[in-house]
Amino acid sequence: MKNLGGNGMIGLILTGHGQFAVGVGQALEMIAGKQAAFKVVPFLESDPMDALETNLRNAMAELQQETEGIVVFADLLGGSPFKAAMLASVDFENVEVVVGTNLPMLIEIAMLREFASSAQDVVTQSLLAGKDAIQHVSLPTIQQNDIDEDEDGI
């Protein structure tokens, strides 16, 4: 299927196990505002795999009518949402799939996707933002603060 009249924006589909996609999608819109060309396709335990694939294919078909490409963000490599996204994406042009989705990568993309030249550019930018957001952070302990004060000669 060819895009019949996109506006230059890259569409986003968010999928994952249980309420992952719903919750992350709500968090994204809470932080970055209401998103155009954005679909959430959850995979519930009660859903058969073929229903998930159909739901993803329907979301892709809708977004293809209004965008220049689509990036599907899934939660887990090898999981059912990832597999269904890969299977559904073969029926469409310019659809990319990213796994390991986190909120910082989606916020970055929400702000920049309007200016991206392709779905592949969105993928590249989202991978950088997602990796940069993963950090180990710790607070200094009281004992460390006491040592620092002593070293200053206080």
Short mmCIF file of C-alpha atoms in Angstrom, two decimals:
data_model
loop_
_atom_site.label_atom_id
_atom_site.label_comp_id
_atom_site.label_asym_id
_atom_site.label_seq_id
_atom_site.Cartn_x
_atom_site.Cartn_y
_atom_site.Cartn_z
CA MET A 1 0.00 0.00 0.00
CA LYS A 2 1.28 3.40 -0.95
CA ASN A 3 0.78 6.50 1.13
CA LEU A 4 -2.08 8.38 -0.46
CA GLY A 5 -1.60 11.80 0.99
CA GLY A 6 0.69 12.06 3.95
CA ASN A 7 1.48 15.34 5.59
CA GLY A 8 5.16 14.65 6.12
CA MET A 9 4.75 13.33 9.63
CA ILE A 10 5.90 9.87 10.68
CA GLY A 11 3.17 7.84 12.39
CA LEU A 12 3.75 5.98 15.63
CA ILE A 13 2.27 2.71 16.85
CA LEU A 14 2.93 1.58 20.40
CA THR A 15 2.40 -2.08 21.30
CA GLY A 16 3.32 -4.40 24.13
CA HIS A 17 2.21 -6.96 26.67
CA GLY A 18 -0.74 -6.24 28.96
CA GLN A 19 -1.24 -2.57 29.70
CA PHE A 20 2.35 -1.58 28.81
CA ALA A 21 1.40 0.28 25.61
CA VAL A 22 -1.65 1.91 27.19
CA GLY A 23 0.29 3.13 30.23
CA VAL A 24 3.34 4.37 28.31
CA GLY A 25 1.05 6.00 25.75
CA GLN A 26 -0.80 7.86 28.51
CA ALA A 27 2.48 8.93 30.09
CA LEU A 28 3.75 10.18 26.73
CA GLU A 29 0.66 12.32 26.17
CA MET A 30 0.79 13.59 29.75
CA ILE A 31 4.33 14.87 29.18
CA ALA A 32 4.41 15.72 25.45
CA GLY A 33 0.76 16.49 24.81
CA LYS A 34 -1.86 14.87 22.60
CA GLN A 35 -0.21 13.03 19.71
CA ALA A 36 -1.37 13.10 16.10
CA ALA A 37 -0.88 10.00 13.96
CA PHE A 38 -0.45 7.86 17.09
CA LYS A 39 -2.03 4.46 17.76
CA VAL A 40 -1.83 2.24 20.83
CA VAL A 41 -2.32 -1.51 20.22
CA PRO A 42 -2.15 -3.51 23.47
CA PHE A 43 -1.71 -7.29 23.60
CA LEU A 44 -3.93 -8.67 26.33
CA GLU A 45 -3.51 -12.17 27.72
CA SER A 46 -6.99 -13.07 26.48
CA ASP A 47 -6.23 -11.97 22.88
CA PRO A 48 -5.27 -14.54 20.26
CA MET A 49 -2.10 -13.77 18.30
CA ASP A 50 -3.99 -13.38 15.02
CA ALA A 51 -6.21 -10.68 16.58
CA LEU A 52 -3.12 -8.74 17.65
CA GLU A 53 -1.69 -8.99 14.13
CA THR A 54 -5.01 -7.85 12.65
CA ASN A 55 -5.19 -4.90 15.07
CA LEU A 56 -1.65 -3.85 14.17
CA ARG A 57 -2.35 -4.22 10.45
CA ASN A 58 -5.49 -2.06 10.82
CA ALA A 59 -3.53 0.62 12.71
CA MET A 60 -0.85 0.58 9.99
CA ALA A 61 -3.46 0.88 7.23
CA GLU A 62 -5.06 3.90 8.95
CA LEU A 63 -1.75 5.65 9.55
CA GLN A 64 -0.52 4.98 5.99
CA GLN A 65 -3.31 7.25 4.76
CA GLU A 66 -2.06 10.25 6.73
CA THR A 67 1.71 9.81 7.16
CA GLU A 68 4.94 9.42 5.21
CA GLY A 69 5.97 6.33 7.17
CA ILE A 70 5.36 4.46 10.40
CA VAL A 71 7.50 3.33 13.31
CA VAL A 72 6.12 0.59 15.55
CA PHE A 73 7.51 0.61 19.07
CA ALA A 74 7.24 -2.77 20.83
CA ASP A 75 8.22 -3.70 24.36
CA LEU A 76 10.25 -6.89 24.01
CA LEU A 77 12.38 -8.58 21.34
CA GLY A 78 10.86 -11.94 20.45
CA GLY A 79 7.56 -11.29 22.23
CA SER A 80 4.16 -11.67 20.60
CA PRO A 81 3.67 -7.91 20.00
CA PHE A 82 7.07 -7.76 18.27
CA LYS A 83 6.35 -10.85 16.16
CA ALA A 84 2.89 -9.58 15.17
CA ALA A 85 4.34 -6.16 14.25
CA MET A 86 6.99 -7.78 12.06
CA LEU A 87 4.40 -9.98 10.31
CA ALA A 88 1.98 -7.09 9.77
CA SER A 89 4.68 -4.70 8.56
CA VAL A 90 5.55 -6.78 5.48
CA ASP A 91 2.26 -5.69 3.87
CA PHE A 92 3.21 -2.00 3.99
CA GLU A 93 5.93 0.29 2.68
CA ASN A 94 8.09 2.40 4.98
CA VAL A 95 7.22 0.67 8.26
CA GLU A 96 10.00 0.14 10.80
CA VAL A 97 9.87 -1.82 14.08
CA VAL A 98 11.81 -0.90 17.24
CA VAL A 99 11.97 -3.02 20.41
CA GLY A 100 13.00 -2.19 23.95
CA THR A 101 10.74 0.84 24.02
CA ASN A 102 11.11 3.29 26.88
CA LEU A 103 9.36 6.55 27.70
CA PRO A 104 12.36 8.86 27.09
CA MET A 105 12.75 7.60 23.51
CA LEU A 106 9.06 8.22 22.82
CA ILE A 107 9.18 11.73 24.29
CA GLU A 108 12.18 12.57 22.08
CA ILE A 109 10.43 11.23 18.99
CA ALA A 110 7.15 12.96 19.81
CA MET A 111 9.01 16.26 19.72
CA LEU A 112 11.06 15.56 16.57
CA ARG A 113 9.10 13.24 14.28
CA GLU A 114 7.34 16.09 12.50
CA PHE A 115 10.73 17.15 11.16
CA ALA A 116 12.12 13.68 10.38
CA SER A 117 12.70 12.92 6.73
CA SER A 118 11.89 9.21 7.04
CA ALA A 119 10.80 6.43 9.36
CA GLN A 120 14.44 5.28 9.40
CA ASP A 121 15.49 8.69 10.76
CA VAL A 122 12.94 8.30 13.56
CA VAL A 123 14.37 4.86 14.34
CA THR A 124 17.94 6.18 14.51
CA GLN A 125 16.99 9.10 16.75
CA SER A 126 14.81 6.95 19.02
CA LEU A 127 17.58 4.38 19.55
CA LEU A 128 20.03 7.11 20.56
CA ALA A 129 17.54 8.74 22.94
CA GLY A 130 16.49 5.42 24.45
CA LYS A 131 20.07 4.31 25.12
CA ASP A 132 21.07 7.72 26.53
CA ALA A 133 18.17 7.57 28.98
CA ILE A 134 19.38 4.33 30.57
CA GLN A 135 21.66 5.26 33.45
CA HIS A 136 22.60 4.17 36.94
CA VAL A 137 22.01 6.99 39.40
CA SER A 138 22.73 6.98 43.12
CA LEU A 139 22.69 9.49 45.93
CA PRO A 140 25.77 9.93 48.12
CA THR A 141 25.42 8.38 51.56
CA ILE A 142 25.67 10.39 54.77
CA GLN A 143 29.03 8.77 55.47
CA GLN A 144 30.41 10.00 52.13
CA ASN A 145 29.16 13.53 52.89
CA ASP A 146 30.93 13.47 56.28
CA ILE A 147 34.19 12.44 54.61
CA ASP A 148 33.89 15.20 52.01
CA GLU A 149 33.37 17.82 54.73
CA ASP A 150 36.42 16.60 56.65
CA GLU A 151 38.57 16.80 53.52
CA ASP A 152 37.61 20.44 53.09
CA GLY A 153 39.12 21.16 56.53
CA ILE A 154 35.83 22.12 58.15
#
